[in-house]
Short mmCIF file of N, CA and C and ligand atoms in Angstrom, two decimals:
data_model
loop_
_atom_site.label_atom_id
_atom_site.label_comp_id
_atom_site.label_asym_id
_atom_site.label_seq_id
_atom_site.Cartn_x
_atom_site.Cartn_y
_atom_site.Cartn_z
N MET A 1 -0.27 84.44 -34.32
CA MET A 1 -0.98 85.50 -35.04
C MET A 1 -0.02 86.66 -35.34
N ALA A 2 -0.21 87.27 -36.50
CA ALA A 2 0.66 88.38 -36.87
C ALA A 2 0.42 89.57 -35.94
N ASP A 3 1.48 90.33 -35.70
CA ASP A 3 1.37 91.50 -34.83
C ASP A 3 0.36 92.50 -35.36
N VAL A 4 0.28 92.56 -36.69
CA VAL A 4 -0.66 93.50 -37.32
C VAL A 4 -2.09 93.17 -36.91
N ASP A 5 -2.44 91.88 -36.98
CA ASP A 5 -3.78 91.44 -36.59
C ASP A 5 -4.04 91.76 -35.13
N ARG A 6 -3.05 91.50 -34.33
CA ARG A 6 -3.19 91.72 -32.90
C ARG A 6 -3.47 93.21 -32.62
N ALA A 7 -2.72 94.06 -33.31
CA ALA A 7 -2.89 95.51 -33.11
C ALA A 7 -4.28 95.94 -33.57
N ALA A 8 -4.74 95.35 -34.67
CA ALA A 8 -6.06 95.69 -35.18
C ALA A 8 -7.13 95.28 -34.18
N TRP A 9 -6.94 94.11 -33.61
CA TRP A 9 -7.91 93.63 -32.62
C TRP A 9 -7.96 94.57 -31.42
N ARG A 10 -6.79 95.03 -30.99
CA ARG A 10 -6.75 95.94 -29.85
C ARG A 10 -7.50 97.23 -30.16
N ARG A 11 -7.34 97.72 -31.38
CA ARG A 11 -8.01 98.96 -31.74
C ARG A 11 -9.53 98.79 -31.77
N ARG A 12 -9.99 97.63 -32.28
CA ARG A 12 -11.42 97.39 -32.38
C ARG A 12 -12.07 97.21 -31.01
N SER A 13 -11.30 96.68 -30.11
CA SER A 13 -11.85 96.33 -28.81
C SER A 13 -12.27 97.58 -28.05
N ALA A 14 -13.52 97.54 -27.55
CA ALA A 14 -14.00 98.67 -26.76
C ALA A 14 -13.56 98.56 -25.31
N LEU A 15 -13.15 97.36 -24.91
CA LEU A 15 -12.69 97.16 -23.55
C LEU A 15 -11.17 97.28 -23.53
N ARG A 16 -10.66 97.99 -22.54
CA ARG A 16 -9.22 98.05 -22.43
C ARG A 16 -8.72 96.78 -21.77
N VAL A 17 -7.73 96.16 -22.36
CA VAL A 17 -7.16 94.94 -21.79
C VAL A 17 -5.90 95.35 -21.03
N VAL A 18 -6.03 95.35 -19.72
CA VAL A 18 -4.93 95.82 -18.89
C VAL A 18 -4.18 94.62 -18.33
N PRO A 19 -2.88 94.55 -18.55
CA PRO A 19 -2.14 93.42 -17.98
C PRO A 19 -2.19 93.49 -16.45
N PRO A 20 -2.41 92.35 -15.79
CA PRO A 20 -2.50 92.38 -14.33
C PRO A 20 -1.19 92.78 -13.67
N ALA A 21 -1.31 93.42 -12.49
CA ALA A 21 -0.13 93.81 -11.73
C ALA A 21 0.68 92.57 -11.36
N ARG A 22 -0.04 91.51 -11.00
CA ARG A 22 0.60 90.22 -10.71
C ARG A 22 -0.23 89.13 -11.37
N PRO A 23 0.36 87.96 -11.64
CA PRO A 23 -0.40 86.91 -12.33
C PRO A 23 -1.65 86.52 -11.53
N ARG A 24 -2.75 86.29 -12.25
CA ARG A 24 -4.00 85.95 -11.60
C ARG A 24 -4.36 84.49 -11.81
N LYS A 25 -5.25 83.99 -10.93
CA LYS A 25 -5.76 82.64 -11.07
C LYS A 25 -7.05 82.70 -11.88
N LEU A 26 -6.93 82.60 -13.19
CA LEU A 26 -8.10 82.78 -14.05
C LEU A 26 -9.11 81.64 -13.92
N ALA A 27 -8.64 80.46 -13.57
CA ALA A 27 -9.56 79.34 -13.43
C ALA A 27 -10.53 79.58 -12.28
N LYS A 28 -10.07 80.26 -11.26
CA LYS A 28 -10.88 80.48 -10.07
C LYS A 28 -11.77 81.72 -10.22
N VAL A 29 -11.17 82.78 -10.73
CA VAL A 29 -11.91 84.03 -10.92
C VAL A 29 -11.69 84.49 -12.36
N PRO A 30 -12.52 84.00 -13.29
CA PRO A 30 -12.28 84.31 -14.70
C PRO A 30 -12.55 85.76 -15.07
N PHE A 31 -13.24 86.50 -14.22
CA PHE A 31 -13.59 87.87 -14.60
C PHE A 31 -13.64 88.74 -13.35
N VAL A 32 -12.91 89.84 -13.38
CA VAL A 32 -12.97 90.81 -12.29
C VAL A 32 -12.80 92.19 -12.89
N GLU A 33 -13.60 93.16 -12.40
CA GLU A 33 -13.46 94.52 -12.91
C GLU A 33 -13.92 95.52 -11.86
N LEU A 34 -13.41 96.74 -12.01
CA LEU A 34 -13.89 97.88 -11.24
C LEU A 34 -14.73 98.68 -12.21
N ALA A 35 -16.05 98.57 -12.11
CA ALA A 35 -16.93 99.22 -13.08
C ALA A 35 -18.30 99.42 -12.47
N ASP A 36 -19.05 100.39 -13.01
CA ASP A 36 -20.41 100.68 -12.54
C ASP A 36 -20.46 100.96 -11.05
N GLY A 37 -19.39 101.51 -10.49
CA GLY A 37 -19.38 101.81 -9.06
C GLY A 37 -19.27 100.57 -8.19
N ARG A 38 -18.79 99.48 -8.76
CA ARG A 38 -18.66 98.25 -8.00
C ARG A 38 -17.36 97.54 -8.33
N LEU A 39 -16.85 96.85 -7.33
CA LEU A 39 -15.91 95.75 -7.59
C LEU A 39 -16.79 94.55 -7.89
N GLN A 40 -16.68 93.99 -9.07
CA GLN A 40 -17.59 92.92 -9.45
C GLN A 40 -16.88 91.91 -10.33
N GLY A 41 -17.44 90.71 -10.33
CA GLY A 41 -16.82 89.69 -11.17
C GLY A 41 -17.52 88.36 -11.05
N VAL A 42 -16.90 87.38 -11.69
CA VAL A 42 -17.44 86.04 -11.77
C VAL A 42 -16.44 85.07 -11.13
N VAL A 43 -16.95 84.24 -10.23
CA VAL A 43 -16.11 83.31 -9.48
C VAL A 43 -16.61 81.89 -9.73
N SER A 44 -15.68 81.00 -10.07
CA SER A 44 -16.07 79.60 -10.28
C SER A 44 -16.46 78.97 -8.96
N SER A 45 -17.44 78.05 -9.03
CA SER A 45 -17.80 77.29 -7.84
C SER A 45 -16.66 76.35 -7.50
N GLY A 46 -16.37 76.20 -6.24
CA GLY A 46 -15.30 75.29 -5.84
C GLY A 46 -15.67 73.85 -6.08
N SER A 47 -16.97 73.52 -6.03
CA SER A 47 -17.38 72.12 -6.04
C SER A 47 -18.04 71.70 -7.36
N ASP A 48 -18.75 72.61 -8.01
CA ASP A 48 -19.50 72.25 -9.20
C ASP A 48 -18.92 73.01 -10.39
N ILE A 49 -18.31 72.29 -11.33
CA ILE A 49 -17.58 72.94 -12.42
C ILE A 49 -18.53 73.71 -13.34
N GLU A 50 -19.83 73.36 -13.33
CA GLU A 50 -20.76 74.04 -14.23
C GLU A 50 -21.44 75.24 -13.60
N ARG A 51 -21.10 75.54 -12.36
CA ARG A 51 -21.75 76.66 -11.70
C ARG A 51 -20.76 77.81 -11.50
N VAL A 52 -21.24 79.03 -11.72
CA VAL A 52 -20.43 80.20 -11.40
C VAL A 52 -21.23 81.15 -10.52
N TYR A 53 -20.51 81.93 -9.75
CA TYR A 53 -21.12 82.93 -8.89
C TYR A 53 -20.77 84.32 -9.39
N VAL A 54 -21.72 85.23 -9.27
CA VAL A 54 -21.49 86.63 -9.58
C VAL A 54 -21.43 87.37 -8.24
N SER A 55 -20.28 87.97 -7.96
CA SER A 55 -20.06 88.61 -6.68
C SER A 55 -19.76 90.08 -6.89
N SER A 56 -20.20 90.93 -5.95
CA SER A 56 -19.93 92.36 -6.10
C SER A 56 -19.90 93.06 -4.75
N VAL A 57 -19.10 94.14 -4.70
CA VAL A 57 -19.08 95.06 -3.56
C VAL A 57 -19.24 96.46 -4.13
N THR A 58 -20.20 97.22 -3.58
CA THR A 58 -20.47 98.57 -4.08
C THR A 58 -19.52 99.57 -3.44
N SER A 59 -19.02 100.47 -4.28
CA SER A 59 -18.14 101.53 -3.80
C SER A 59 -18.89 102.46 -2.86
N GLY A 60 -18.26 102.88 -1.79
CA GLY A 60 -18.88 103.83 -0.87
C GLY A 60 -19.77 103.18 0.16
N SER A 61 -20.88 102.58 -0.28
CA SER A 61 -21.83 101.96 0.67
C SER A 61 -21.32 100.62 1.20
N HIS A 62 -20.44 99.97 0.42
CA HIS A 62 -19.86 98.67 0.77
C HIS A 62 -20.91 97.58 0.88
N ALA A 63 -22.04 97.78 0.21
CA ALA A 63 -23.03 96.71 0.13
C ALA A 63 -22.46 95.60 -0.74
N TYR A 64 -22.60 94.36 -0.27
CA TYR A 64 -22.04 93.25 -1.03
C TYR A 64 -23.13 92.25 -1.38
N HIS A 65 -22.88 91.48 -2.41
CA HIS A 65 -23.83 90.45 -2.79
C HIS A 65 -23.12 89.34 -3.54
N CYS A 66 -23.70 88.15 -3.47
CA CYS A 66 -23.18 87.02 -4.22
C CYS A 66 -24.36 86.12 -4.57
N SER A 67 -24.44 85.72 -5.84
CA SER A 67 -25.50 84.82 -6.27
C SER A 67 -24.98 84.03 -7.46
N THR A 68 -25.72 82.99 -7.83
CA THR A 68 -25.37 82.31 -9.07
C THR A 68 -25.76 83.22 -10.23
N ASN A 69 -25.30 82.90 -11.42
CA ASN A 69 -25.66 83.72 -12.57
C ASN A 69 -27.16 83.68 -12.84
N ASN A 70 -27.87 82.70 -12.25
CA ASN A 70 -29.34 82.66 -12.36
C ASN A 70 -30.02 83.34 -11.18
N ASN A 71 -29.28 84.18 -10.47
CA ASN A 71 -29.84 84.96 -9.36
C ASN A 71 -30.26 84.13 -8.15
N ARG A 72 -29.73 82.92 -8.04
CA ARG A 72 -29.99 82.17 -6.82
C ARG A 72 -28.98 82.62 -5.77
N PRO A 73 -29.46 83.02 -4.58
CA PRO A 73 -28.53 83.57 -3.60
C PRO A 73 -27.48 82.55 -3.17
N CYS A 74 -26.30 83.04 -2.91
CA CYS A 74 -25.19 82.18 -2.47
C CYS A 74 -25.45 81.71 -1.05
N GLY A 75 -25.29 80.41 -0.82
CA GLY A 75 -25.50 79.85 0.51
C GLY A 75 -24.42 80.24 1.52
N GLY A 76 -23.33 80.80 1.00
CA GLY A 76 -22.22 81.15 1.89
C GLY A 76 -22.37 82.52 2.55
N LEU A 77 -23.40 83.27 2.18
CA LEU A 77 -23.61 84.60 2.76
C LEU A 77 -24.39 84.45 4.06
N ARG A 78 -23.69 84.50 5.15
CA ARG A 78 -24.40 84.41 6.44
C ARG A 78 -23.91 85.56 7.32
N GLY A 79 -24.34 86.76 6.95
CA GLY A 79 -23.97 87.93 7.74
C GLY A 79 -22.56 88.41 7.47
N ALA A 80 -21.88 87.80 6.53
CA ALA A 80 -20.52 88.22 6.20
C ALA A 80 -20.22 87.82 4.76
N PRO A 81 -19.26 88.49 4.13
CA PRO A 81 -18.90 88.10 2.75
C PRO A 81 -18.49 86.63 2.67
N CYS A 82 -18.95 85.96 1.62
CA CYS A 82 -18.67 84.53 1.43
C CYS A 82 -17.28 84.33 0.83
N LYS A 83 -16.91 83.09 0.61
CA LYS A 83 -15.58 82.78 0.08
C LYS A 83 -15.42 83.29 -1.36
N HIS A 84 -16.53 83.40 -2.09
CA HIS A 84 -16.44 83.92 -3.46
C HIS A 84 -16.05 85.40 -3.45
N LEU A 85 -16.63 86.16 -2.51
CA LEU A 85 -16.27 87.57 -2.39
C LEU A 85 -14.80 87.72 -1.98
N HIS A 86 -14.36 86.83 -1.11
CA HIS A 86 -12.94 86.85 -0.72
C HIS A 86 -12.04 86.57 -1.92
N ALA A 87 -12.42 85.55 -2.70
CA ALA A 87 -11.63 85.21 -3.89
C ALA A 87 -11.63 86.38 -4.88
N LEU A 88 -12.80 87.00 -5.06
CA LEU A 88 -12.92 88.13 -5.98
C LEU A 88 -12.02 89.29 -5.53
N ALA A 89 -12.07 89.61 -4.24
CA ALA A 89 -11.27 90.72 -3.71
C ALA A 89 -9.78 90.41 -3.85
N ASP A 90 -9.40 89.18 -3.56
CA ASP A 90 -7.98 88.80 -3.69
C ASP A 90 -7.51 88.95 -5.13
N GLU A 91 -8.34 88.50 -6.07
CA GLU A 91 -7.95 88.60 -7.47
C GLU A 91 -7.95 90.05 -7.95
N ALA A 92 -8.86 90.86 -7.43
CA ALA A 92 -8.88 92.29 -7.79
C ALA A 92 -7.59 92.96 -7.36
N VAL A 93 -7.09 92.58 -6.18
CA VAL A 93 -5.84 93.16 -5.69
C VAL A 93 -4.68 92.73 -6.59
N LEU A 94 -4.70 91.47 -7.05
CA LEU A 94 -3.66 91.03 -7.98
C LEU A 94 -3.77 91.79 -9.30
N GLN A 95 -4.99 92.01 -9.75
CA GLN A 95 -5.20 92.64 -11.06
C GLN A 95 -4.87 94.13 -11.02
N TYR A 96 -5.35 94.82 -9.99
CA TYR A 96 -5.28 96.28 -10.00
C TYR A 96 -4.32 96.87 -8.97
N GLY A 97 -3.91 96.06 -8.00
CA GLY A 97 -3.11 96.58 -6.90
C GLY A 97 -4.02 97.06 -5.78
N ILE A 98 -3.55 96.93 -4.55
CA ILE A 98 -4.38 97.23 -3.37
C ILE A 98 -4.82 98.70 -3.34
N ASP A 99 -3.93 99.62 -3.73
CA ASP A 99 -4.25 101.05 -3.62
C ASP A 99 -5.44 101.41 -4.51
N ARG A 100 -5.40 100.88 -5.73
CA ARG A 100 -6.45 101.24 -6.68
C ARG A 100 -7.80 100.66 -6.25
N VAL A 101 -7.79 99.41 -5.76
CA VAL A 101 -9.04 98.78 -5.32
C VAL A 101 -9.59 99.52 -4.10
N ALA A 102 -8.72 99.85 -3.15
CA ALA A 102 -9.15 100.56 -1.94
C ALA A 102 -9.72 101.93 -2.28
N ARG A 103 -9.04 102.64 -3.20
CA ARG A 103 -9.53 103.96 -3.62
C ARG A 103 -10.90 103.84 -4.27
N TYR A 104 -11.04 102.83 -5.12
CA TYR A 104 -12.29 102.67 -5.86
C TYR A 104 -13.46 102.37 -4.91
N LEU A 105 -13.20 101.51 -3.93
CA LEU A 105 -14.27 101.14 -3.00
C LEU A 105 -14.46 102.19 -1.91
N ARG A 106 -13.52 103.13 -1.83
CA ARG A 106 -13.48 104.15 -0.78
C ARG A 106 -13.41 103.51 0.60
N VAL A 107 -12.31 102.82 0.80
CA VAL A 107 -12.03 102.20 2.10
C VAL A 107 -10.60 102.57 2.48
N GLU A 108 -10.41 102.86 3.76
CA GLU A 108 -9.08 103.18 4.28
C GLU A 108 -8.34 101.89 4.59
N VAL A 109 -7.17 101.72 4.01
CA VAL A 109 -6.33 100.59 4.42
C VAL A 109 -4.98 101.12 4.87
N GLU A 110 -4.53 100.61 6.00
CA GLU A 110 -3.23 101.02 6.50
C GLU A 110 -2.13 100.24 5.76
N ALA A 111 -0.91 100.73 5.88
CA ALA A 111 0.23 100.06 5.26
C ALA A 111 0.32 98.64 5.81
N GLY A 112 0.65 97.70 4.95
CA GLY A 112 0.78 96.31 5.39
C GLY A 112 -0.39 95.46 4.95
N VAL A 113 -1.54 96.09 4.70
CA VAL A 113 -2.68 95.34 4.15
C VAL A 113 -2.46 95.18 2.66
N ASP A 114 -2.30 93.94 2.21
CA ASP A 114 -1.98 93.75 0.79
C ASP A 114 -2.78 92.62 0.16
N THR A 115 -3.86 92.19 0.83
CA THR A 115 -4.72 91.16 0.23
C THR A 115 -6.16 91.65 0.19
N GLY A 116 -6.95 91.03 -0.68
CA GLY A 116 -8.37 91.36 -0.77
C GLY A 116 -9.10 91.00 0.51
N THR A 117 -8.68 89.90 1.12
CA THR A 117 -9.31 89.49 2.38
C THR A 117 -9.08 90.53 3.47
N GLY A 118 -7.87 91.05 3.54
CA GLY A 118 -7.56 92.12 4.49
C GLY A 118 -8.39 93.36 4.22
N LEU A 119 -8.59 93.64 2.94
CA LEU A 119 -9.38 94.79 2.54
C LEU A 119 -10.86 94.61 2.93
N LEU A 120 -11.40 93.41 2.69
CA LEU A 120 -12.80 93.14 3.04
C LEU A 120 -13.04 93.31 4.53
N ARG A 121 -12.04 92.96 5.32
CA ARG A 121 -12.20 93.07 6.76
C ARG A 121 -12.37 94.52 7.21
N ARG A 122 -11.86 95.44 6.40
CA ARG A 122 -11.93 96.86 6.76
C ARG A 122 -13.18 97.54 6.22
N LEU A 123 -14.01 96.80 5.51
CA LEU A 123 -15.24 97.39 5.00
C LEU A 123 -16.28 97.42 6.10
N ASP A 124 -17.09 98.47 6.08
CA ASP A 124 -18.27 98.48 6.94
C ASP A 124 -19.39 97.86 6.11
N ALA A 125 -19.29 96.55 5.92
CA ALA A 125 -20.06 95.89 4.86
C ALA A 125 -21.43 95.44 5.34
N ARG A 126 -22.38 95.47 4.42
CA ARG A 126 -23.70 94.90 4.69
C ARG A 126 -24.20 94.25 3.41
N HIS A 127 -25.08 93.27 3.62
CA HIS A 127 -25.57 92.53 2.47
C HIS A 127 -26.74 93.26 1.83
N GLU A 128 -26.72 93.37 0.53
CA GLU A 128 -27.82 94.01 -0.20
C GLU A 128 -27.87 93.38 -1.59
N PRO A 129 -28.97 92.69 -1.90
CA PRO A 129 -29.03 92.00 -3.20
C PRO A 129 -28.90 92.95 -4.38
N THR A 130 -28.10 92.55 -5.35
CA THR A 130 -27.99 93.27 -6.62
C THR A 130 -28.14 92.23 -7.73
N PRO A 131 -28.75 92.62 -8.84
CA PRO A 131 -28.97 91.63 -9.91
C PRO A 131 -27.65 91.17 -10.54
N ALA A 132 -27.57 89.88 -10.80
CA ALA A 132 -26.34 89.32 -11.37
C ALA A 132 -26.27 89.52 -12.88
N ALA A 133 -27.42 89.76 -13.50
CA ALA A 133 -27.48 89.71 -14.97
C ALA A 133 -26.54 90.69 -15.64
N VAL A 134 -26.46 91.91 -15.12
CA VAL A 134 -25.63 92.93 -15.75
C VAL A 134 -24.16 92.51 -15.74
N VAL A 135 -23.72 92.05 -14.58
CA VAL A 135 -22.32 91.64 -14.44
C VAL A 135 -22.04 90.44 -15.34
N PHE A 136 -23.00 89.49 -15.34
CA PHE A 136 -22.76 88.28 -16.11
C PHE A 136 -22.72 88.58 -17.61
N SER A 137 -23.56 89.50 -18.07
CA SER A 137 -23.52 89.81 -19.50
C SER A 137 -22.24 90.56 -19.86
N ARG A 138 -21.71 91.37 -18.93
CA ARG A 138 -20.41 92.00 -19.18
C ARG A 138 -19.31 90.95 -19.28
N PHE A 139 -19.44 89.92 -18.46
CA PHE A 139 -18.47 88.83 -18.50
C PHE A 139 -18.52 88.12 -19.85
N LEU A 140 -19.73 87.85 -20.34
CA LEU A 140 -19.86 87.15 -21.63
C LEU A 140 -19.31 88.02 -22.76
N ARG A 141 -19.51 89.33 -22.66
CA ARG A 141 -18.98 90.24 -23.66
C ARG A 141 -17.44 90.22 -23.62
N HIS A 142 -16.93 90.19 -22.39
CA HIS A 142 -15.49 90.11 -22.18
C HIS A 142 -14.93 88.85 -22.84
N LEU A 143 -15.63 87.71 -22.67
CA LEU A 143 -15.20 86.47 -23.29
C LEU A 143 -15.22 86.58 -24.81
N ALA A 144 -16.24 87.26 -25.34
CA ALA A 144 -16.35 87.41 -26.79
C ALA A 144 -15.13 88.14 -27.34
N TYR A 145 -14.64 89.13 -26.58
CA TYR A 145 -13.46 89.86 -27.03
C TYR A 145 -12.21 89.00 -27.01
N LEU A 146 -12.26 87.95 -26.20
CA LEU A 146 -11.09 87.09 -26.11
C LEU A 146 -11.00 86.11 -27.27
N GLU A 147 -12.09 86.01 -28.04
CA GLU A 147 -12.06 85.12 -29.19
C GLU A 147 -11.28 85.79 -30.31
N LEU A 148 -9.99 85.67 -30.21
CA LEU A 148 -9.12 86.37 -31.15
C LEU A 148 -9.24 85.74 -32.53
N PRO A 149 -9.28 86.58 -33.57
CA PRO A 149 -9.42 86.03 -34.92
C PRO A 149 -8.17 85.24 -35.33
N GLY A 150 -8.39 84.09 -35.94
CA GLY A 150 -7.30 83.34 -36.54
C GLY A 150 -6.36 82.64 -35.59
N SER A 151 -6.68 82.61 -34.31
CA SER A 151 -5.77 81.99 -33.36
C SER A 151 -6.28 80.61 -32.96
N THR A 152 -5.40 79.64 -32.98
CA THR A 152 -5.78 78.30 -32.51
C THR A 152 -5.11 77.98 -31.19
N ALA A 153 -4.35 78.94 -30.66
CA ALA A 153 -3.67 78.71 -29.39
C ALA A 153 -4.72 78.65 -28.27
N PRO A 154 -4.50 77.78 -27.28
CA PRO A 154 -5.46 77.71 -26.17
C PRO A 154 -5.47 79.02 -25.38
N LEU A 155 -6.64 79.43 -24.95
CA LEU A 155 -6.78 80.66 -24.18
C LEU A 155 -6.93 80.30 -22.70
N PRO A 156 -5.99 80.72 -21.88
CA PRO A 156 -6.10 80.39 -20.46
C PRO A 156 -7.39 80.91 -19.82
N GLU A 157 -7.93 82.00 -20.38
CA GLU A 157 -9.15 82.57 -19.84
C GLU A 157 -10.33 81.60 -19.94
N LEU A 158 -10.25 80.64 -20.86
CA LEU A 158 -11.37 79.75 -21.07
C LEU A 158 -11.20 78.40 -20.38
N HIS A 159 -10.09 78.21 -19.72
CA HIS A 159 -9.82 76.90 -19.15
C HIS A 159 -10.80 76.47 -18.08
N TRP A 160 -11.40 77.44 -17.41
CA TRP A 160 -12.33 77.08 -16.34
C TRP A 160 -13.62 76.52 -16.87
N PHE A 161 -13.93 76.78 -18.15
CA PHE A 161 -15.18 76.29 -18.73
C PHE A 161 -15.15 74.78 -18.85
N PRO A 162 -16.28 74.11 -18.60
CA PRO A 162 -16.33 72.69 -18.92
C PRO A 162 -16.15 72.50 -20.42
N ALA A 163 -15.55 71.39 -20.81
CA ALA A 163 -15.19 71.18 -22.21
C ALA A 163 -16.39 71.29 -23.14
N THR A 164 -17.56 70.91 -22.67
CA THR A 164 -18.75 70.95 -23.52
C THR A 164 -19.32 72.36 -23.64
N GLY A 165 -18.88 73.26 -22.77
CA GLY A 165 -19.54 74.55 -22.67
C GLY A 165 -19.22 75.51 -23.79
N THR A 166 -17.99 75.53 -24.30
CA THR A 166 -17.61 76.59 -25.24
C THR A 166 -17.10 76.04 -26.57
N ALA A 167 -17.00 74.73 -26.68
CA ALA A 167 -16.41 74.17 -27.90
C ALA A 167 -17.42 74.18 -29.04
N ARG A 168 -18.09 75.32 -29.20
CA ARG A 168 -19.07 75.42 -30.27
C ARG A 168 -18.49 76.25 -31.40
ZN1 ZN B 1 -20.72 83.42 -2.63
#
């Protein structure tokens, strides 16, 4: 695609596209953001390619939740953050850096803590259901912005989708 088109797309986009601090695993966590007072995002199911989880941790209160995009509660939540929340936190640290994520969630981390899992361990966390719909619709909007005009190059952001899901 011509640079001119690319620049135009950037200007039109209402979402800022920030290059990650370190490369992320998009297939596992296709969407992560610090927004609406939450660390939130979408995590692929490890076992079922057609299922995704919406996971979030609220800033300040450290209330966490994980459910499918249809609001079915995650079976991995048993008094502690599930593996999806761990994956989300790890990817958030790759995307934004540990300092920014810790500041946003308002959690103290000592020097040497450099993973999302380490960060989750320092939360005074409790489970509190939050609706998945808002996060999931932000994710779909995010995907829409990735549909760059005139490009036939494969988008790594879409690789996690089953082949039948987006080839419309
Ligand atoms: Zn989960």
